[in-house]
Coordinates of C-alpha atoms and ligand atoms in Angstrom, one line a residue:
X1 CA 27.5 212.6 174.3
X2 CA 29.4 210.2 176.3
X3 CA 29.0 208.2 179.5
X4 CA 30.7 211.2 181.3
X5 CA 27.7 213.4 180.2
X6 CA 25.3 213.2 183.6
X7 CA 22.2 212.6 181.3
X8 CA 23.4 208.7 181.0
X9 CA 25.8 208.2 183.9
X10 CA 25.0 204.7 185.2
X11 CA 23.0 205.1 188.5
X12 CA 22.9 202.7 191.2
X13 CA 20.2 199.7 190.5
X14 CA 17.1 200.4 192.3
X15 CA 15.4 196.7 192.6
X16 CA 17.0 193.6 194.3
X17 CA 17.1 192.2 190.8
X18 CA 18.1 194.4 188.6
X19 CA 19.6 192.8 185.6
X20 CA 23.4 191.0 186.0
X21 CA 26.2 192.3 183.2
X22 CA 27.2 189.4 181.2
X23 CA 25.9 190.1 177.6
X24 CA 23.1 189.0 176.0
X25 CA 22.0 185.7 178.7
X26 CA 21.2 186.8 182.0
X27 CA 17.6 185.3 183.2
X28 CA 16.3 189.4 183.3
X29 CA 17.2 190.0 179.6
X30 CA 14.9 187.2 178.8
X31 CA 11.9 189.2 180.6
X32 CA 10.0 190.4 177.7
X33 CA 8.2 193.2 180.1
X34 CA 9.5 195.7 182.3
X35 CA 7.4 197.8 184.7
X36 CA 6.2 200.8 182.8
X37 CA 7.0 204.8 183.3
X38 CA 4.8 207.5 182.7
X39 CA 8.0 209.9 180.3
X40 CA 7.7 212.6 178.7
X41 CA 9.8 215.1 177.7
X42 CA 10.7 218.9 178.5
X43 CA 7.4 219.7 176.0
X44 CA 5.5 216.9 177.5
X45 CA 5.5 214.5 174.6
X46 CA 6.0 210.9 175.3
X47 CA 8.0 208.5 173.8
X48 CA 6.2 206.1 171.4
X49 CA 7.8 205.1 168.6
X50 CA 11.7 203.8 168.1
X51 CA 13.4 203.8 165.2
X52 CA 16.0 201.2 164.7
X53 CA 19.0 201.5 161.9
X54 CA 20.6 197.8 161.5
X55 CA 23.1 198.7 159.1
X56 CA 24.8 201.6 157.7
X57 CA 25.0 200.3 154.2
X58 CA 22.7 199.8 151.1
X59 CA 22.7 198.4 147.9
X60 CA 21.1 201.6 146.0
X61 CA 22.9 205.1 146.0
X62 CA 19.9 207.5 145.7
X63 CA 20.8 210.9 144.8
X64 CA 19.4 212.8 147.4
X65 CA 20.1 210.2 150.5
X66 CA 24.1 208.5 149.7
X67 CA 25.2 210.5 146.6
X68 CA 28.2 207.9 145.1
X69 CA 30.4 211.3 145.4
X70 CA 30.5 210.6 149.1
X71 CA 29.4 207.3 149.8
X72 CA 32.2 205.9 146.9
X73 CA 34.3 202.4 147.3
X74 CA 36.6 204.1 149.3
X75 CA 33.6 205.4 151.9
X76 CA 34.4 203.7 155.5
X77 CA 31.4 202.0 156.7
X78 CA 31.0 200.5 160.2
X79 CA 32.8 197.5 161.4
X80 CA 31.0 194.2 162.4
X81 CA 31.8 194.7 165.8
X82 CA 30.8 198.2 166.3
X83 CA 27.2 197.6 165.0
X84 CA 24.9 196.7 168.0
X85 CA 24.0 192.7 168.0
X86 CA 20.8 191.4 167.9
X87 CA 20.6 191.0 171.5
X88 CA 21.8 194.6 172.5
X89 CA 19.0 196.0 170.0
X90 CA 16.4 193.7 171.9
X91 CA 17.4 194.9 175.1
X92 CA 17.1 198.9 174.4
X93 CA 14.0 197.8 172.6
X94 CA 12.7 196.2 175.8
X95 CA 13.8 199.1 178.1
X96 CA 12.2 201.7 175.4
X97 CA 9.3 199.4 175.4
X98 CA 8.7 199.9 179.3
X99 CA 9.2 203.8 178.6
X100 CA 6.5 204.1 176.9
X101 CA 7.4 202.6 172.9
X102 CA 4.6 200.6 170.9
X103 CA 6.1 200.7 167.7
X104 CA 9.6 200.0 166.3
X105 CA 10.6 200.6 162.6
X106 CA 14.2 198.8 161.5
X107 CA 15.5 201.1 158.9
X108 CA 19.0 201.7 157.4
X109 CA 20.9 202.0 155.1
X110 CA 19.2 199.2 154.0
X111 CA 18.0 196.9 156.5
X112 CA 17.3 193.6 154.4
X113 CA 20.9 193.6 154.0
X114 CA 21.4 193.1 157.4
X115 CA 22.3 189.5 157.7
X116 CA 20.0 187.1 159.9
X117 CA 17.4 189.9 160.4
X118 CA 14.6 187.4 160.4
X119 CA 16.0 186.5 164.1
X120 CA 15.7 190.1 165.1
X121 CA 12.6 190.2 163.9
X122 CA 11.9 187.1 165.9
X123 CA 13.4 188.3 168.9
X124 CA 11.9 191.8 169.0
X125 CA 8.3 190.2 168.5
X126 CA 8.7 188.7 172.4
X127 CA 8.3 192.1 173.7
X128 CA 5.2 193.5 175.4
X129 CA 4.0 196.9 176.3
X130 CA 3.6 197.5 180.3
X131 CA 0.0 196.2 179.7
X132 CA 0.7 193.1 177.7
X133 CA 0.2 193.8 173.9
X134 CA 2.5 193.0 171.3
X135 CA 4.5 196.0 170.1
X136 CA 4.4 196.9 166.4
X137 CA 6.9 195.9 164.4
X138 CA 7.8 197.7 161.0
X139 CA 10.3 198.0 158.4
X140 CA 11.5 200.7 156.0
X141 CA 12.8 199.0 152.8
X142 CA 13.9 200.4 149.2
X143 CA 12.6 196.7 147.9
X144 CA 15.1 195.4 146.2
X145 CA 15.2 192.3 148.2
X146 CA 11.4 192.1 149.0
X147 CA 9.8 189.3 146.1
X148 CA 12.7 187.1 148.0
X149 CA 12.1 187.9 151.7
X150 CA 9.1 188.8 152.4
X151 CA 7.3 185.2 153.3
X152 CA 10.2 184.8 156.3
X153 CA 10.2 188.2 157.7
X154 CA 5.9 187.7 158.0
X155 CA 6.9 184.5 159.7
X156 CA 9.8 186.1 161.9
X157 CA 6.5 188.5 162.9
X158 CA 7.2 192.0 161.2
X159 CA 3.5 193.4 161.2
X160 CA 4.2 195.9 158.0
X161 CA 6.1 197.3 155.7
X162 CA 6.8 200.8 154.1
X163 CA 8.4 201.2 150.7
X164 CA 10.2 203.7 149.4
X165 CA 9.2 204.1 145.5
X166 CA 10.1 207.6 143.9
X167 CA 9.4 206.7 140.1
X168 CA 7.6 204.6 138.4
X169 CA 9.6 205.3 135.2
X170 CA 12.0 202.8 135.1
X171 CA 15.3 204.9 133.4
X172 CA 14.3 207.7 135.9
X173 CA 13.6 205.2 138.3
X174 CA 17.5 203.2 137.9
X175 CA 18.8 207.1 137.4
X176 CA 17.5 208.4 140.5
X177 CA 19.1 204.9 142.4
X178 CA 22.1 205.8 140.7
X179 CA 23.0 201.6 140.6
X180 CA 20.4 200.5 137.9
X181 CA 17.8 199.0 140.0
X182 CA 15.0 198.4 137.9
X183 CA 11.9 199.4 139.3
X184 CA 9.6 196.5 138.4
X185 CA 11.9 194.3 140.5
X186 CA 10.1 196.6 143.4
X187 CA 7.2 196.5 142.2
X188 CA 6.8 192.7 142.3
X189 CA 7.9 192.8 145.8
X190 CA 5.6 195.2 146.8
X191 CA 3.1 192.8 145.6
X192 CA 4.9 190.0 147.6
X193 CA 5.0 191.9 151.1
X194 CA 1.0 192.4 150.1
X195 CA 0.2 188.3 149.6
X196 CA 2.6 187.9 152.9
X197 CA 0.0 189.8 154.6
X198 CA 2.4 193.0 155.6
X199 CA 0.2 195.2 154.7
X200 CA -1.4 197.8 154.9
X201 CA 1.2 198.9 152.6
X202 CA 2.8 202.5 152.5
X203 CA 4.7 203.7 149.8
X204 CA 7.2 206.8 150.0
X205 CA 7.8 209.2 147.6
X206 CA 10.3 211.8 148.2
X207 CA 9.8 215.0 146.0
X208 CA 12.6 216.8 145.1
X209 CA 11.9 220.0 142.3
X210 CA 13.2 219.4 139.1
X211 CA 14.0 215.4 139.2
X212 CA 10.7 213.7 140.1
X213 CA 8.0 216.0 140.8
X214 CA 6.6 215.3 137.1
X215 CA 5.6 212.1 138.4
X216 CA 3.5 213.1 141.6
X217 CA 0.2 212.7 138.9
X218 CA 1.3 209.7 137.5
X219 CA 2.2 207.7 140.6
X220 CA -1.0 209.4 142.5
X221 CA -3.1 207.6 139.7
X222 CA -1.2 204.7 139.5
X223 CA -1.8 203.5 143.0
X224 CA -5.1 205.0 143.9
X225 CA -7.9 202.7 144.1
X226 CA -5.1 199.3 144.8
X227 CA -4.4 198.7 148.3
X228 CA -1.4 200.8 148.7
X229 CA -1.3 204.3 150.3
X230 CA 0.9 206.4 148.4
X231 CA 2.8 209.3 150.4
X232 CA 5.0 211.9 149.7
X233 CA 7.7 213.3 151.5
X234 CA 9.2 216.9 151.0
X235 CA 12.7 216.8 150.5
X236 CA 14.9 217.2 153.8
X237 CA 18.2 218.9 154.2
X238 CA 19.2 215.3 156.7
X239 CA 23.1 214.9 156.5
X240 CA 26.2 217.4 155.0
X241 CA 26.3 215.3 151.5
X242 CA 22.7 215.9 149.4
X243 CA 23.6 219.8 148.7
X244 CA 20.0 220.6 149.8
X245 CA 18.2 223.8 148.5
X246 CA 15.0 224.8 149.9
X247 CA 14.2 226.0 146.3
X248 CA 14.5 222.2 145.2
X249 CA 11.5 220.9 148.3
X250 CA 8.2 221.2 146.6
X251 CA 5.4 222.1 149.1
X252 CA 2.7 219.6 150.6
X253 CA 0.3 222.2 149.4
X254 CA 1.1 222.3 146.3
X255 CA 1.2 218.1 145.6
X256 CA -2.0 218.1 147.2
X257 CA -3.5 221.3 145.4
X258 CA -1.7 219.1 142.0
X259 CA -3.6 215.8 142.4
X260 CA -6.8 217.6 143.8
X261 CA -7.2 219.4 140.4
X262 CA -7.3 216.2 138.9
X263 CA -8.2 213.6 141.6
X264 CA -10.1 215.6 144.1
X265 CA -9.5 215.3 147.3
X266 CA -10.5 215.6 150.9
X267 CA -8.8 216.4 154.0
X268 CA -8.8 213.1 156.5
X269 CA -8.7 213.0 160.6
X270 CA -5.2 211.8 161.8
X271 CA -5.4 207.7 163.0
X272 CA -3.1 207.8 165.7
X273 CA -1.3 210.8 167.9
X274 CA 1.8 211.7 166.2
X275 CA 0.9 211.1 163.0
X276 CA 3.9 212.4 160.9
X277 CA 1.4 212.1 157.5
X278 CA -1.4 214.7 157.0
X279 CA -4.1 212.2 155.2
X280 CA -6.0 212.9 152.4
X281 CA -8.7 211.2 150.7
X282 CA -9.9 210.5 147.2
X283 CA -13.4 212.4 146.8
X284 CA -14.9 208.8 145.0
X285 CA -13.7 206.7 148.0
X286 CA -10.9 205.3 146.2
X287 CA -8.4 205.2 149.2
X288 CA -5.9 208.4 150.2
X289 CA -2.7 209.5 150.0
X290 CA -0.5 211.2 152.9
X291 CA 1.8 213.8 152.8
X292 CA 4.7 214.5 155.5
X293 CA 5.7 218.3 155.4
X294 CA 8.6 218.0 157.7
X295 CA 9.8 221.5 155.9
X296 CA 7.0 223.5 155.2
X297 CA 4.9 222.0 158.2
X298 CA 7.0 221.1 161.3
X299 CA 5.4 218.5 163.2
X300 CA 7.9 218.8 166.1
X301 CA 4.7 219.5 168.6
X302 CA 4.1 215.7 168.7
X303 CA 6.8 214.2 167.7
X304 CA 7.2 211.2 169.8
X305 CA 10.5 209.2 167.8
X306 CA 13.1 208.7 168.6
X307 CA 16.2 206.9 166.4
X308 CA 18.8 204.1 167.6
X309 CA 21.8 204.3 165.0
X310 CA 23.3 201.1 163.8
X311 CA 26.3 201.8 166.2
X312 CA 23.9 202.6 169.7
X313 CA 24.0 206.2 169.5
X314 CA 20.2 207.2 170.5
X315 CA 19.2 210.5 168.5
X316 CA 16.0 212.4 170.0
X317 CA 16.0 214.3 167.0
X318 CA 16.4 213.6 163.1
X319 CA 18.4 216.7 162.7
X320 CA 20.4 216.5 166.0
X321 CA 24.0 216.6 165.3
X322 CA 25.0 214.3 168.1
X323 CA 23.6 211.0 169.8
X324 CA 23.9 209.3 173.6
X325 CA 26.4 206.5 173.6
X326 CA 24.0 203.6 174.9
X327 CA 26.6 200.6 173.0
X328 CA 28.8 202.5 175.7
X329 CA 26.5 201.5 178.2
X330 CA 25.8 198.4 177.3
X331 CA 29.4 197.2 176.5
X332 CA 30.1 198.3 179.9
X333 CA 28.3 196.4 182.0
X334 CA 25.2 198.0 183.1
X335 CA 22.4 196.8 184.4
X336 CA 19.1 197.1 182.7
X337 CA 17.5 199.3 185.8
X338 CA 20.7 201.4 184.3
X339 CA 19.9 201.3 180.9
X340 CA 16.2 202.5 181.9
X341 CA 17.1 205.2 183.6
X342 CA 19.6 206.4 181.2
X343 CA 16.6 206.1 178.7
X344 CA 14.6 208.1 180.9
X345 CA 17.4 211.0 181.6
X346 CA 17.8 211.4 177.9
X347 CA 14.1 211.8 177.0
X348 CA 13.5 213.6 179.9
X349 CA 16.2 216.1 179.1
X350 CA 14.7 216.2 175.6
X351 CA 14.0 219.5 174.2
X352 CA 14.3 219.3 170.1
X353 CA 12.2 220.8 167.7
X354 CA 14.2 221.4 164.9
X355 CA 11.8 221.7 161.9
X356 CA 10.3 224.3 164.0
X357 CA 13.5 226.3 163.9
X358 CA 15.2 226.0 160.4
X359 CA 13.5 228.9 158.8
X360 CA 14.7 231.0 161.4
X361 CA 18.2 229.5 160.8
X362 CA 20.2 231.2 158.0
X363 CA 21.4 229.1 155.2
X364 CA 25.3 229.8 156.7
X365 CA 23.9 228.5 160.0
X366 CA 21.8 225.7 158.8
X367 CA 25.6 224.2 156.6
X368 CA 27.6 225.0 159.8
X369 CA 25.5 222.4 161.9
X370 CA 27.6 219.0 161.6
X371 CA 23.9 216.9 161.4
X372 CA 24.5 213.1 160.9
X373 CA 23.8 211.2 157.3
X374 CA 20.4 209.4 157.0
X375 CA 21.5 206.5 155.8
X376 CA 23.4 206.4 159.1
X377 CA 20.8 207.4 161.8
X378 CA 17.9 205.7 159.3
X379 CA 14.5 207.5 158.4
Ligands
SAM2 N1 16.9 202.1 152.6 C1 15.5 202.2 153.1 C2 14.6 202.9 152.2 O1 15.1 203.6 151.3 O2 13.4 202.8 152.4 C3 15.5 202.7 154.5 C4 16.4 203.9 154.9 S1 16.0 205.4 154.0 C5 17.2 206.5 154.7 C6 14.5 205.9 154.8 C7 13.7 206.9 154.1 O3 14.3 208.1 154.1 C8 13.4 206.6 152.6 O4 12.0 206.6 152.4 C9 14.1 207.7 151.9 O5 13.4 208.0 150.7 C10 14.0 208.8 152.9 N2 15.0 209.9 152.6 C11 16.3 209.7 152.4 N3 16.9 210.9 152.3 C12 15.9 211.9 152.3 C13 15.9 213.3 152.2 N4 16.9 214.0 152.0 N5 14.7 213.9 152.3 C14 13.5 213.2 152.6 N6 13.5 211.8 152.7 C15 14.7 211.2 152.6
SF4_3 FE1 19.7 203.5 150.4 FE2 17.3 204.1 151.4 FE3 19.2 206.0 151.2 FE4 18.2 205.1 149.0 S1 17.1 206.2 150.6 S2 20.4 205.3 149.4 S3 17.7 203.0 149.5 S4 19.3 204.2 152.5
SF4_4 FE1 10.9 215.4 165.6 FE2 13.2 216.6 165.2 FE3 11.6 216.1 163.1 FE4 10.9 218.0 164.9 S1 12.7 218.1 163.6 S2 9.6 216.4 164.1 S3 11.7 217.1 166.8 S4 12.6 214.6 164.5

């Protein structure tokens, strides 16, 4: 979509002070509040949660996310100057923030690559619902860099951070990140982001048949009873380069009716609306687990996300094959009454509910739609 596309043409401003154009300083872009809008979509669901990709690129080449086969030394990644700067992140967070957001997740590629995040971090903690309260700040992280960083990104204000561990078998482990990472390196920074205080702690585990699913036992037992809550993820068909089979995504019910045979378990009440996890809790009181069935289980009903790519492209939809241009926007000059309404026309306009769909979708169909990469739009 581009700034032709009526959904974000630029409006006039509708307050005497709407924000001036130069980038990044004006007195209004240091307002960490803007008045706040009751949104909602075409299905009436609101918009709560934002999820931010700060960079394209990552140190690990997991199978199943930037298989080396595309994602090679000769793959073109973004330039510096297309990515969106610190401040141009801030002020969609801020505008998303008035819309309704409480919670922003920076994601990737790899975010702790992104250079200086600490002062995004920093920045993005100024913000404040319509009613005052902090928003929630988290961070999607494969580890590597955590033992290191994560004593200044608690200072910078990140409230929590989500792992992503799919093995605890280290030559699995370095196999399945395809650039022989060792897993214990992630494990002691789990254990650093949990002394930094960003916990509560989640850690991810996508389950793909055939490569990891052995270790759905194993890792269930591992972390139960420790203060990390382990959850597992059915493997998506995101992006055109992971070859996904729906013969290779092992069911929610069937990792849950796995564990329970061993580690019984009982079904828990959601914590917050929107929820992607289904919880589930260890019989003996020794913590839960989650699982997120985006295939067998859409949760598109109240879905309230939506994804900022590292170049400003807002995606309603994990599986949308196109984003609006809000860099565009931005780079152009407008104002931030402009930027909110454009926010507002895009969600309002929103109608997607892909997971809901794909079964109807035939396996010709499903290739044929150009959907961006994950590691590009961010999880
Ligand atoms: N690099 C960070 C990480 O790995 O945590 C953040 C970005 S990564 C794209 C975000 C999440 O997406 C990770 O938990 C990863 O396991 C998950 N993911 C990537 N490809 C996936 C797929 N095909 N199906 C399900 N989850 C996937
Ligand atoms: Fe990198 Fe995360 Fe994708 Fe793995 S899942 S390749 S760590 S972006
Ligand atoms: Fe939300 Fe799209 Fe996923 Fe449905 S398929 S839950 S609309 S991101």
């Amino acid at each position: 979509m581009t700034l032709t596309d009526p959904a974000i043409a630029p409006a006039a401003p509708t307050t005497p002070d709407s924000a001036p154009t130069d980038p990044g300083h004006s007195r209004a872009r240091t307002i960490t509040r803007l008045p706040s809008s009751g949104l909602t979509d075409r299905r009436g669901r609101g918009l709560r949660d934002l999820r931010i990709s700060i960079t394209d690129r990552c140190n690990f080449r997991c199978v199943y996310c930037m298989p080396k086969s595309v994602f090679g030394r000769d793959y073109a990644f973004l330039d510096r100057d297309e990515l969106l700067s610190f401040e141009e992140i801030t002020r969609i967070a801020r505008a998303a923030a008035a819309h309704g957001v409480e919670k922003l997740r920076l994601t990737g590629g790899e975010p702790l690559l992104r250079r200086g995040i600490e002062e995004l971090i920093a920045q993005l903690a100024e913000l404040r619902t319509p009613d005052g309260r902090p928003l929630e700040i988290a961070l999607t992280t494969n580890g590597a860099a955590l033992a290191v960083k994560a004593q200044s990104l608690r200072d910078a204000g990140l409230s929590r951070v989500t792992v992503s561990l799919d093995s605890l078998d280290d030559a699995r482990f370095q196999a399945m990140n395809d650039v022989k990472f060792p897993v214990g390196r992630v494990l002691d920074g789990i254990d650093a982001a949990h002394a930094a205080g960003l916990g509560p702690i989640k850690l991810n585990m996508v389950v793909k048949r055939g490569m990891n699913d052995d270790e759905i036992l194993p890792m269930a037992r591992h972390f139960k009873g420790t203060p990390y809550t382990l959850r597992f993820i059915e493997y998506m068909d995101v992006g055109n380069s992971n070859g996904w089979s729906l013969d290779e995504v092992v069911p929610s019910s069937e990792i849950v009716e796995r564990i329970g045979r061993e580690l019984p378990l009982e079904p828990a009440a959601p914590t917050a609306p929107g929820e992607t996890a289904a919880r589930w809790r260890y019989a003996d009181g020794e913590g839960e687990i989650g699982v997120i069935s985006s295939v067998t289980n859409a949760f598109c009903g109240t879905c309230n996300r939506a994804r900022l790519s590292t170049e400003g492209k807002l995606f309603t939809c994990l599986f949308a094959t196109d984003g609006h241009d809000l860099r565009a926007l931005l780079r152009g000059g407008a104002s931030d009454d402009e930027l909110s309404q454009a926010l507002g026309a895009i969600w309002g306009t929103r109608d997607d509910r892909y997971s809901e769909v794909r079964s109807s979708l035939t396996p010709e169909l499903r290739a044929s739609r150009q959907r961006v990469e994950m590691s590009y739009i961010g999880g």
